[in-house]
Coordinates of C-alpha atoms in Angstrom, one line a residue:
X1 CA 8.5 42.1 -7.3
X2 CA 10.2 43.1 -3.7
X3 CA 13.0 40.8 -2.1
X4 CA 11.5 38.2 0.3
X5 CA 11.6 38.8 4.2
X6 CA 13.1 37.0 5.9
X7 CA 13.1 36.9 9.3
X8 CA 12.6 40.6 11.1
X9 CA 15.3 41.5 12.7
X10 CA 13.4 44.2 15.5
X11 CA 11.0 45.1 15.7
X12 CA 9.3 47.0 19.2
X13 CA 5.5 44.7 19.1
X14 CA 7.7 41.3 18.7
X15 CA 6.2 41.1 22.5
X16 CA 3.3 38.6 21.1
X17 CA 5.1 36.5 18.3
X18 CA 8.2 35.6 20.5
X19 CA 6.7 31.6 20.7
X20 CA 6.9 31.7 16.9
X21 CA 10.0 31.2 14.4
X22 CA 9.8 30.4 10.7
X23 CA 9.7 26.2 10.6
X24 CA 7.6 25.7 13.0
X25 CA 4.1 23.4 13.4
X26 CA 1.3 25.5 14.1
X27 CA -2.4 24.7 14.4
X28 CA -5.1 27.3 13.9
X29 CA -7.6 28.2 17.3
X30 CA -10.3 26.5 17.3
X31 CA -8.9 24.1 14.6
X32 CA -6.8 21.5 15.1
X33 CA -6.5 19.4 11.7
X34 CA -6.1 22.5 10.0
X35 CA -2.1 22.8 10.5
X36 CA 0.9 24.4 8.3
X37 CA 4.2 25.4 8.8
X38 CA 5.1 28.7 10.0
X39 CA 6.7 30.6 6.8
X40 CA 6.9 34.6 7.6
X41 CA 7.4 36.2 11.1
X42 CA 6.4 39.9 11.2
X43 CA 5.4 42.9 9.7
X44 CA 3.2 42.9 6.2
X45 CA 2.7 46.5 4.2
X46 CA 0.1 48.5 4.5
X47 CA -1.5 46.3 7.9
X48 CA -0.5 47.2 10.9
X49 CA 0.2 45.1 14.1
X50 CA 2.7 41.5 13.5
X51 CA 1.7 38.4 11.2
X52 CA 2.7 35.1 11.0
X53 CA 2.8 33.4 7.6
X54 CA 1.7 30.2 7.3
X55 CA 1.7 27.6 4.3
X56 CA -1.0 25.6 4.9
X57 CA -0.6 21.4 4.9
X58 CA -4.1 21.2 3.2
X59 CA -3.5 23.5 0.2
X60 CA -6.1 26.5 1.8
X61 CA -5.0 29.3 2.1
X62 CA -5.3 32.4 0.3
X63 CA -2.4 33.8 -2.0
X64 CA 1.1 31.5 -2.6
X65 CA 3.4 34.5 0.5
X66 CA 3.5 37.5 -2.5
X67 CA 1.0 40.3 -0.8
X68 CA 0.1 42.7 -3.4
X69 CA 3.8 42.9 -4.4
X70 CA 5.1 41.9 -1.6
X71 CA 7.2 38.4 -1.2
X72 CA 7.7 37.7 2.4
X73 CA 7.2 33.5 1.8
X74 CA 7.5 31.1 -1.2
X75 CA 3.8 28.9 -0.6
X76 CA 4.4 25.2 -2.2
X77 CA 1.1 26.3 -4.4
X78 CA -1.1 29.3 -5.0
X79 CA -3.9 29.1 -3.1
X80 CA -1.9 27.2 0.1
X81 CA -0.6 31.0 1.9
X82 CA -2.4 33.1 4.3
X83 CA -1.1 35.4 6.9
X84 CA -2.2 35.6 10.8
X85 CA -2.4 37.1 13.6
X86 CA -0.8 35.1 16.2
X87 CA -3.6 34.9 18.7
X88 CA -5.6 33.1 16.0
X89 CA -2.7 29.9 15.8
X90 CA -1.5 28.3 18.3
X91 CA 1.9 26.5 19.0
X92 CA 0.4 23.1 21.2
X93 CA 0.6 21.9 24.1
X94 CA 2.4 18.7 25.8
X95 CA 1.5 15.1 25.3
X96 CA 0.6 15.3 29.2
X97 CA -2.6 18.1 28.7
X98 CA -3.4 15.8 25.6
X99 CA -3.8 12.5 27.8
X100 CA -5.7 14.6 30.4
X101 CA -7.9 15.9 27.7
X102 CA -8.6 12.9 25.7
X103 CA -8.7 10.6 28.8
X104 CA -9.8 12.7 31.9
X105 CA -12.8 14.8 30.0
X106 CA -15.6 13.4 28.1
X107 CA -14.5 11.4 24.4
X108 CA -16.2 9.8 22.0
X109 CA -16.1 6.3 20.7
X110 CA -13.7 7.2 17.9
X111 CA -11.2 8.8 19.9
X112 CA -10.5 5.2 22.3
X113 CA -10.3 3.2 19.0
X114 CA -7.9 0.3 18.6
X115 CA -4.8 2.4 16.7
X116 CA -5.1 2.0 12.6
X117 CA -3.7 3.1 9.2
X118 CA -5.4 4.7 6.3
X119 CA -4.8 1.9 3.5
X120 CA -4.7 4.0 -0.5
X121 CA -7.9 3.4 -0.8
X122 CA -8.3 5.2 2.3
X123 CA -10.3 2.0 4.2
X124 CA -8.9 1.8 8.4
X125 CA -6.5 -1.3 7.7
X126 CA -6.1 -2.3 11.4
X127 CA -1.9 -2.3 13.6
X128 CA -2.2 -5.4 15.6
X129 CA 1.1 -7.3 17.2
X130 CA 1.0 -9.8 19.6
X131 CA -0.3 -9.0 23.1
X132 CA -1.8 -5.6 22.1
X133 CA -4.2 -4.6 24.7
X134 CA -7.4 -2.9 23.6
X135 CA -9.4 0.1 25.7
X136 CA -12.2 -1.1 27.2
X137 CA -13.6 1.3 28.7
X138 CA -11.9 5.0 29.4
X139 CA -10.4 4.7 32.0
X140 CA -9.2 7.4 34.8
X141 CA -6.5 6.2 35.8
X142 CA -3.0 6.8 33.8
X143 CA -0.9 4.1 35.0
X144 CA -3.6 1.5 33.4
X145 CA -3.0 2.6 29.9
X146 CA -2.2 0.5 28.1
X147 CA -4.0 2.2 24.2
X148 CA -3.5 5.9 23.9
X149 CA -4.8 7.6 20.5
X150 CA -3.8 11.4 20.3
X151 CA -4.4 11.8 17.3
X152 CA -5.1 15.5 16.0
X153 CA -4.6 17.4 19.3
X154 CA -1.8 19.7 18.1
X155 CA 0.5 17.9 20.4
X156 CA 3.8 19.8 19.9
X157 CA 6.2 18.5 23.1
X158 CA 7.5 16.3 24.9
X159 CA 6.6 18.4 28.2
X160 CA 9.3 18.0 31.3
X161 CA 11.7 15.3 31.7
X162 CA 10.6 12.4 33.0
X163 CA 6.8 13.3 33.8
X164 CA 5.3 11.1 31.4
X165 CA 7.9 8.0 32.9
X166 CA 5.5 8.5 35.8
X167 CA 1.9 9.2 34.7
X168 CA 1.6 6.8 31.9
X169 CA 4.6 3.7 32.5
X170 CA 2.3 1.3 30.9
X171 CA 1.8 2.7 28.0
X172 CA 2.3 0.6 24.9
X173 CA 0.8 2.0 22.0
X174 CA 0.7 5.7 21.2
X175 CA -1.0 6.9 18.2
X176 CA -0.2 10.7 17.5
X177 CA -1.5 11.4 13.6
X178 CA -1.6 14.9 12.6
X179 CA 0.0 16.9 15.6
X180 CA 2.2 19.1 15.1
X181 CA 5.3 17.1 16.1
X182 CA 9.0 17.4 13.9
X183 CA 11.9 16.8 15.9
X184 CA 13.4 12.9 15.9
X185 CA 14.6 14.2 19.0
X186 CA 11.0 14.7 20.3
X187 CA 10.9 11.3 19.2
X188 CA 13.7 9.8 21.2
X189 CA 12.5 11.2 24.1
X190 CA 9.2 10.0 24.0
X191 CA 10.4 7.0 23.7
X192 CA 12.6 7.0 26.2
X193 CA 10.6 7.7 28.5
X194 CA 8.3 6.1 28.2
X195 CA 9.4 2.1 28.4
X196 CA 6.7 -0.2 27.9
X197 CA 5.5 1.7 24.1
X198 CA 6.1 -1.3 21.4
X199 CA 4.3 0.8 18.9
X200 CA 4.1 4.4 17.2
X201 CA 2.1 6.1 15.0
X202 CA 3.3 9.4 13.5
X203 CA 1.2 9.8 10.4
X204 CA 0.9 13.2 9.0
X205 CA 3.4 14.1 11.0
X206 CA 6.0 17.3 8.8
X207 CA 9.2 15.1 10.4
X208 CA 12.6 17.3 10.0
X209 CA 14.6 15.9 7.4
X210 CA 17.9 14.9 10.1
X211 CA 18.0 12.3 12.1
X212 CA 21.0 12.4 13.9
X213 CA 21.0 11.4 17.4
X214 CA 18.4 9.9 17.6
X215 CA 18.4 6.5 20.6
X216 CA 18.0 3.8 20.4
X217 CA 15.0 2.6 20.3
X218 CA 15.0 -1.1 20.9
X219 CA 11.8 -2.0 22.0
X220 CA 9.7 -0.3 18.8
X221 CA 8.0 -3.8 17.2
X222 CA 5.4 -0.7 15.1
X223 CA 6.4 2.3 13.6
X224 CA 4.2 4.1 11.3
X225 CA 5.4 7.0 8.9
X226 CA 2.9 7.5 6.5
X227 CA 2.2 10.9 4.9
X228 CA 4.9 12.2 6.9
X229 CA 8.0 13.4 4.5
X230 CA 10.5 11.2 4.4
X231 CA 12.5 9.4 2.6
X232 CA 14.8 6.5 1.6
X233 CA 18.0 8.0 2.7
X234 CA 15.8 9.0 6.1
X235 CA 15.2 5.5 6.4
X236 CA 18.7 3.9 6.5
X237 CA 19.8 6.0 9.0
X238 CA 16.4 5.4 10.8
X239 CA 16.5 2.0 10.9
X240 CA 20.0 1.6 13.3
X241 CA 17.6 3.2 16.3
X242 CA 15.5 0.1 15.0
X243 CA 17.1 -3.4 15.6
X244 CA 13.0 -4.5 17.0
X245 CA 11.3 -3.0 14.0
X246 CA 9.1 -5.8 12.9
X247 CA 6.5 -3.6 10.6
X248 CA 7.2 -0.5 9.1
X249 CA 4.7 2.0 7.2
X250 CA 5.9 4.5 5.1
X251 CA 2.9 5.5 2.8
X252 CA 2.3 8.7 1.4
X253 CA 5.7 9.6 1.0
X254 CA 6.6 10.2 -2.5
X255 CA 9.2 7.3 -2.7
X256 CA 10.0 7.2 -6.3
X257 CA 13.2 4.9 -5.6
X258 CA 15.3 3.1 -2.9
X259 CA 19.2 4.3 -2.2
X260 CA 20.5 2.1 0.6
X261 CA 23.8 2.5 1.4
X262 CA 26.0 2.2 0.7
X263 CA 25.2 -1.4 -0.6
X264 CA 23.6 -1.3 -3.4
X265 CA 20.4 -3.3 -1.7
X266 CA 18.9 -2.8 1.8
X267 CA 20.9 -4.1 4.9
X268 CA 19.2 -4.9 8.4
X269 CA 16.0 -5.3 9.8
X270 CA 16.9 -8.5 10.6
X271 CA 12.4 -8.6 12.0
X272 CA 10.7 -7.1 9.9
X273 CA 7.6 -8.5 8.9
X274 CA 5.7 -6.1 7.7
X275 CA 6.4 -3.7 5.1
X276 CA 4.3 -0.7 3.5
X277 CA 4.9 1.3 0.8
X278 CA 1.5 2.5 -0.5
X279 CA 0.2 5.3 -2.5
X280 CA 3.6 6.2 -3.6
X281 CA 6.0 6.8 -6.4
X282 CA 8.1 3.2 -7.3
X283 CA 7.6 1.8 -10.2
X284 CA 10.5 0.1 -11.1
X285 CA 10.9 -3.7 -10.5
X286 CA 15.2 -2.7 -9.6
X287 CA 14.0 -0.9 -6.7
X288 CA 12.4 -4.0 -4.6
X289 CA 14.8 -6.2 -5.5
X290 CA 17.1 -4.6 -3.4
X291 CA 15.0 -4.3 -0.5
X292 CA 17.2 -7.3 -0.5
X293 CA 20.7 -9.2 1.8
X294 CA 22.9 -12.3 1.1
X295 CA 22.1 -14.2 3.8
X296 CA 23.5 -18.0 2.0
X297 CA 25.4 -19.3 0.2
X298 CA 21.9 -20.5 -2.3
X299 CA 20.7 -17.8 -4.6
X300 CA 17.2 -18.5 -5.5
X301 CA 16.8 -17.3 -9.5
X302 CA 15.9 -13.8 -10.0
X303 CA 13.5 -13.3 -13.6
X304 CA 16.1 -12.2 -17.1
X305 CA 17.6 -9.2 -16.7
X306 CA 19.0 -9.7 -12.9
X307 CA 21.6 -11.7 -12.9
X308 CA 24.2 -9.6 -10.4
X309 CA 22.0 -9.4 -7.8
X310 CA 20.8 -13.3 -8.5
X311 CA 24.6 -14.0 -8.2
X312 CA 24.9 -12.1 -4.1
X313 CA 21.7 -11.2 -2.8
X314 CA 18.4 -13.3 -1.6
X315 CA 15.3 -11.5 0.0
X316 CA 13.9 -10.8 3.2
X317 CA 13.9 -14.3 5.5
X318 CA 11.3 -12.9 8.3
X319 CA 9.3 -10.3 5.6
X320 CA 5.8 -12.1 5.3
X321 CA 3.6 -8.8 4.2
X322 CA 4.7 -6.7 1.0
X323 CA 2.4 -3.6 0.7
X324 CA 2.8 -2.0 -2.9
X325 CA -0.4 -0.4 -3.8
X326 CA -1.0 2.3 -5.4
X327 CA 2.7 3.1 -6.8
X328 CA 3.7 2.9 -10.9
X329 CA 5.4 -0.5 -11.5
X330 CA 4.6 -2.0 -14.6
X331 CA 7.1 -4.4 -14.8
X332 CA 5.1 -7.2 -15.7
X333 CA 8.3 -10.2 -15.9
X334 CA 10.4 -8.5 -13.0
X335 CA 7.4 -9.8 -10.9
X336 CA 8.6 -13.7 -10.3
X337 CA 11.0 -12.2 -8.2
X338 CA 8.3 -12.2 -5.1
X339 CA 9.1 -15.3 -5.3
X340 CA 12.0 -15.0 -4.0
X341 CA 10.9 -13.2 -0.7
X342 CA 11.0 -16.8 1.3
X343 CA 8.1 -15.7 4.2
X344 CA 6.6 -13.3 1.2
X345 CA 2.3 -14.7 1.9
X346 CA 0.5 -11.3 1.6
X347 CA 0.8 -9.3 -1.2
X348 CA -0.7 -5.8 -2.2
X349 CA -0.7 -4.8 -6.0
X350 CA -3.9 -2.7 -6.7
X351 CA -3.8 0.7 -8.5
X352 CA -0.6 -0.6 -10.5
X353 CA -0.1 -0.3 -14.1
X354 CA 1.0 -4.4 -13.9
X355 CA -2.7 -5.2 -11.7
X356 CA -5.1 -3.6 -14.5
X357 CA -6.3 -5.1 -17.4
X358 CA -7.4 -2.4 -18.2
X359 CA -3.9 -1.3 -18.7
X360 CA -2.5 -4.4 -19.8
X361 CA -1.7 -5.5 -16.4
X362 CA -2.7 -8.8 -15.0
X363 CA -5.6 -10.8 -14.2
X364 CA -5.6 -11.8 -10.7
X365 CA -5.5 -15.5 -12.0
X366 CA -1.9 -14.3 -13.7
X367 CA -0.5 -13.0 -10.1
X368 CA -2.1 -16.2 -7.9
X369 CA -0.3 -18.1 -10.3
X370 CA 2.3 -16.5 -10.6
X371 CA 3.3 -15.8 -7.2
X372 CA 2.9 -18.7 -5.2
X373 CA 3.4 -18.8 -1.0
X374 CA 0.8 -15.6 -2.3
X375 CA -1.8 -16.9 0.9
X376 CA -3.2 -13.5 0.7
X377 CA -3.3 -10.8 -2.9
X378 CA -4.8 -7.1 -3.2
X379 CA -6.4 -7.6 0.4
X380 CA -8.3 -10.7 -0.2
X381 CA -7.4 -14.3 0.3
X382 CA -6.5 -17.0 -2.2
X383 CA -8.4 -19.8 -1.3
X384 CA -6.7 -24.0 -2.4
X385 CA -9.7 -24.4 -4.6
X386 CA -9.0 -20.0 -6.4
X387 CA -5.1 -21.2 -6.5
X388 CA -6.1 -24.2 -8.2
X389 CA -8.1 -23.0 -10.3
X390 CA -5.6 -19.5 -11.2
X391 CA -2.7 -22.4 -12.2
X392 CA -4.4 -24.5 -14.3
X393 CA -6.1 -21.2 -16.2
X394 CA -2.9 -20.0 -15.9
X395 CA -0.5 -23.3 -17.2
X396 CA -3.6 -23.8 -20.9
X397 CA -3.2 -19.5 -20.8
X398 CA 0.8 -20.1 -21.4
X399 CA 0.6 -23.4 -24.2
X400 CA -2.0 -21.2 -26.5
X401 CA 0.2 -18.7 -26.7
X402 CA 4.0 -19.9 -26.7
X403 CA 2.9 -23.1 -28.8
X404 CA 5.1 -24.8 -27.0
X405 CA 8.4 -22.9 -26.8
X406 CA 10.5 -24.4 -23.9
X407 CA 13.3 -21.6 -24.2
X408 CA 10.5 -18.6 -24.1
X409 CA 8.8 -21.1 -21.2
X410 CA 11.3 -20.6 -18.7
X411 CA 12.6 -17.2 -19.3
X412 CA 8.9 -15.3 -19.2
X413 CA 6.9 -18.5 -17.1
X414 CA 9.8 -19.5 -14.6
X415 CA 6.9 -21.4 -12.6
X416 CA 5.3 -23.2 -16.2
X417 CA 6.5 -26.4 -16.1
X418 CA 6.1 -26.8 -12.4
X419 CA 2.7 -26.5 -12.7
X420 CA 2.0 -28.5 -15.9
X421 CA 3.7 -31.6 -14.1
X422 CA 1.7 -31.0 -10.5
X423 CA -1.4 -30.6 -12.7
X424 CA -1.1 -33.0 -14.5
X425 CA -2.6 -31.2 -17.2
X426 CA -0.6 -33.0 -20.9
X427 CA -0.1 -30.7 -23.8
X428 CA -3.1 -31.0 -26.2
X429 CA -3.7 -34.0 -28.5
X430 CA -4.8 -33.6 -32.4
X431 CA -8.9 -34.8 -32.8
X432 CA -9.4 -37.7 -34.2
X433 CA -11.9 -38.1 -37.0
X434 CA -13.1 -40.6 -39.2
X435 CA -10.4 -40.2 -41.7
X436 CA -7.4 -41.0 -39.1
X437 CA -5.8 -37.6 -37.4
X438 CA -6.3 -34.7 -38.3
X439 CA -5.3 -31.3 -36.2
X440 CA -7.2 -28.9 -35.9
X441 CA -7.4 -25.6 -38.0
X442 CA -4.6 -23.4 -36.3
X443 CA -6.2 -21.1 -34.0
X444 CA -9.1 -22.1 -33.2
X445 CA -10.6 -24.0 -30.3
X446 CA -13.3 -25.9 -29.5
X447 CA -15.4 -25.2 -26.5
X448 CA -18.6 -26.1 -25.3
X449 CA -21.0 -24.3 -24.0
X450 CA -23.9 -24.8 -22.0
X451 CA -26.8 -22.5 -21.3
X452 CA -27.8 -22.1 -17.1
X453 CA -29.8 -19.1 -16.6
X454 CA -33.4 -19.6 -15.5
X455 CA -34.3 -17.6 -18.3
X456 CA -32.4 -18.7 -20.5
X457 CA -34.6 -22.5 -20.7
X458 CA -33.1 -25.4 -21.6
X459 CA -31.2 -25.8 -24.3
X460 CA -28.8 -27.9 -26.1
X461 CA -25.4 -27.5 -25.5
X462 CA -23.9 -26.4 -28.5
X463 CA -19.6 -27.6 -29.9
X464 CA -18.4 -24.2 -31.6
X465 CA -14.3 -24.1 -32.7
X466 CA -13.7 -20.0 -32.4
X467 CA -10.3 -18.0 -33.3
X468 CA -8.8 -18.2 -29.9
X469 CA -8.0 -14.0 -30.3
X470 CA -12.2 -14.2 -29.9
X471 CA -12.7 -11.5 -27.2
X472 CA -14.8 -12.4 -24.2
X473 CA -17.4 -9.9 -25.1
X474 CA -17.9 -11.0 -29.0
X475 CA -18.4 -14.7 -27.1
X476 CA -21.3 -13.2 -25.6
X477 CA -22.8 -11.2 -29.2
X478 CA -22.5 -15.4 -30.4
X479 CA -23.9 -16.3 -27.5
X480 CA -26.9 -14.5 -28.3
X481 CA -26.8 -15.9 -31.9
X482 CA -26.6 -19.2 -31.1
X483 CA -29.3 -18.9 -28.3
X484 CA -30.9 -17.0 -29.9
X485 CA -31.7 -15.0 -26.4
X486 CA -33.7 -11.9 -27.6
X487 CA -34.1 -9.6 -24.4
X488 CA -31.4 -11.5 -22.5
X489 CA -27.5 -10.3 -21.9
X490 CA -25.7 -13.7 -21.1
X491 CA -23.3 -13.6 -17.8
X492 CA -20.4 -15.9 -18.8
X493 CA -18.3 -18.6 -16.6
X494 CA -15.8 -20.9 -17.3
X495 CA -15.9 -24.5 -15.7
X496 CA -12.9 -26.2 -15.5
X497 CA -14.2 -29.9 -17.1
X498 CA -12.1 -31.2 -14.1
X499 CA -15.1 -29.5 -11.5
X500 CA -18.0 -30.6 -13.0
X501 CA -20.9 -29.4 -10.9
X502 CA -18.2 -26.9 -9.1
X503 CA -20.5 -23.6 -7.3
X504 CA -18.0 -21.6 -8.1
X505 CA -16.9 -21.0 -12.0
X506 CA -15.1 -18.8 -12.9
X507 CA -16.9 -15.3 -13.4
X508 CA -15.3 -14.0 -17.8
X509 CA -16.3 -10.3 -17.0
X510 CA -13.6 -8.1 -18.9
X511 CA -15.3 -8.3 -23.2
X512 CA -12.4 -6.6 -24.0
X513 CA -9.5 -10.4 -22.6
X514 CA -9.5 -12.5 -25.6
X515 CA -10.0 -16.6 -24.8
X516 CA -6.8 -17.4 -24.5
X517 CA -5.8 -14.4 -22.2
X518 CA -8.8 -15.7 -20.0
X519 CA -7.4 -18.9 -20.0
X520 CA -10.2 -20.2 -22.6
X521 CA -7.7 -23.5 -23.6
X522 CA -9.3 -26.5 -26.1
X523 CA -12.5 -28.3 -25.1
X524 CA -13.4 -25.8 -22.2
X525 CA -16.8 -25.0 -21.1
X526 CA -19.2 -22.4 -21.0
X527 CA -21.5 -22.0 -19.1
X528 CA -24.4 -18.8 -20.3
X529 CA -25.8 -17.5 -17.6
X530 CA -27.6 -14.1 -17.8
X531 CA -27.9 -10.8 -16.2
X532 CA -28.9 -10.5 -13.5

């Protein structure tokens, strides 16, 4: 294969190529969502006229940058590159032109939506901040515009200096998702012109690696950089320009490690309250612990193995929400370190091995019990009832597995003693028979089974002694035998004895989990219902 064509120095027909340069962001004429990066400009052997080689973001091209044995550029995949006539590509429009298109022509309800980001499960997550104004009607007077959504309009430049400031002086939220912005100097110019701007969404813009020269963005409180290709080293530079940042979204950037400089921990971000690191490649809790800075002489206790950080650092004081869904986190013991974040109440761990019982992770009730301050877990509110139920089940689980080994319990379950005392849970006492005190057979749990299903009919409750290793699936089979349930598939619930009559017992839906894994202890009550 012949050598690469970097560019063509002389070209008598290059007048139609003056708008294009290698590295430039473009979109297909007539389809502003088909975006790519210019990789080559010039002639293609065997074809007349001028061509632009484009590497498409969506991977839908025709080749890898080579054609007929000649390589012109390197595309990111085998079929993401193609050659396009210059007249079929757009280099974009200015921000002011986009405003004219969006708000002085017919717009749709979706175009006038409030600013949002996508979660790891591709759901819309509204960005909220104090005093947010919504667009109630399509505004033709730009001086009244406070929220602008200009997603996928091909915005590539700010326009004339100072022009935007006079046209939309009161703009507070700006959504530029999926445009052609790539240079940080353009971002700085936008923020400089829009003095009222507090929220900026740059998702799905491939941003340049060089952030140097970015001015102080003193009013920006919310910055969304999802799927922009940003790395943590750039975040370290960027934070110098964001003294007031409260919400920072960094989803989908393939972040595998947090590498602060020059210290071993992340510093700054004094007012950060939400950090979104979902859908990245973080696998080591040590990286999460780097999101910390010493703010007092008192160090919170961190899990075993993090002594060096424990002595010197404490996490952000104002961080309330940490979104870590869709990463590769699987360190079960280190989850307790999140208790060291003093204000952290909203945590998302979904789509991580640590939160998937099917991959050896922890059940929700264990996560709730171990995370003492959490109020929202994986997007669902933790009610006082769920917290109490989870903590009691967790204590019994630990008691049944570790058999009262104080040193091992303190090392692996830091909250155990605190929860055991708080809920007044006593150690299991030996049962008393006719011949006096007798210990229960080793590894056996005494459980009571009560039928509550309408089709099952009235059945006398049964008390059985079963091995602690019995799985939920096996217990269902035993219930079919105990109660002679021929055509009924049982559905099991754990009923805490302190809450008899509770309408919300805990569903036992993991057939592979053992009795102790789901928090069933000695003298527990299991409700036997029927599958609907």
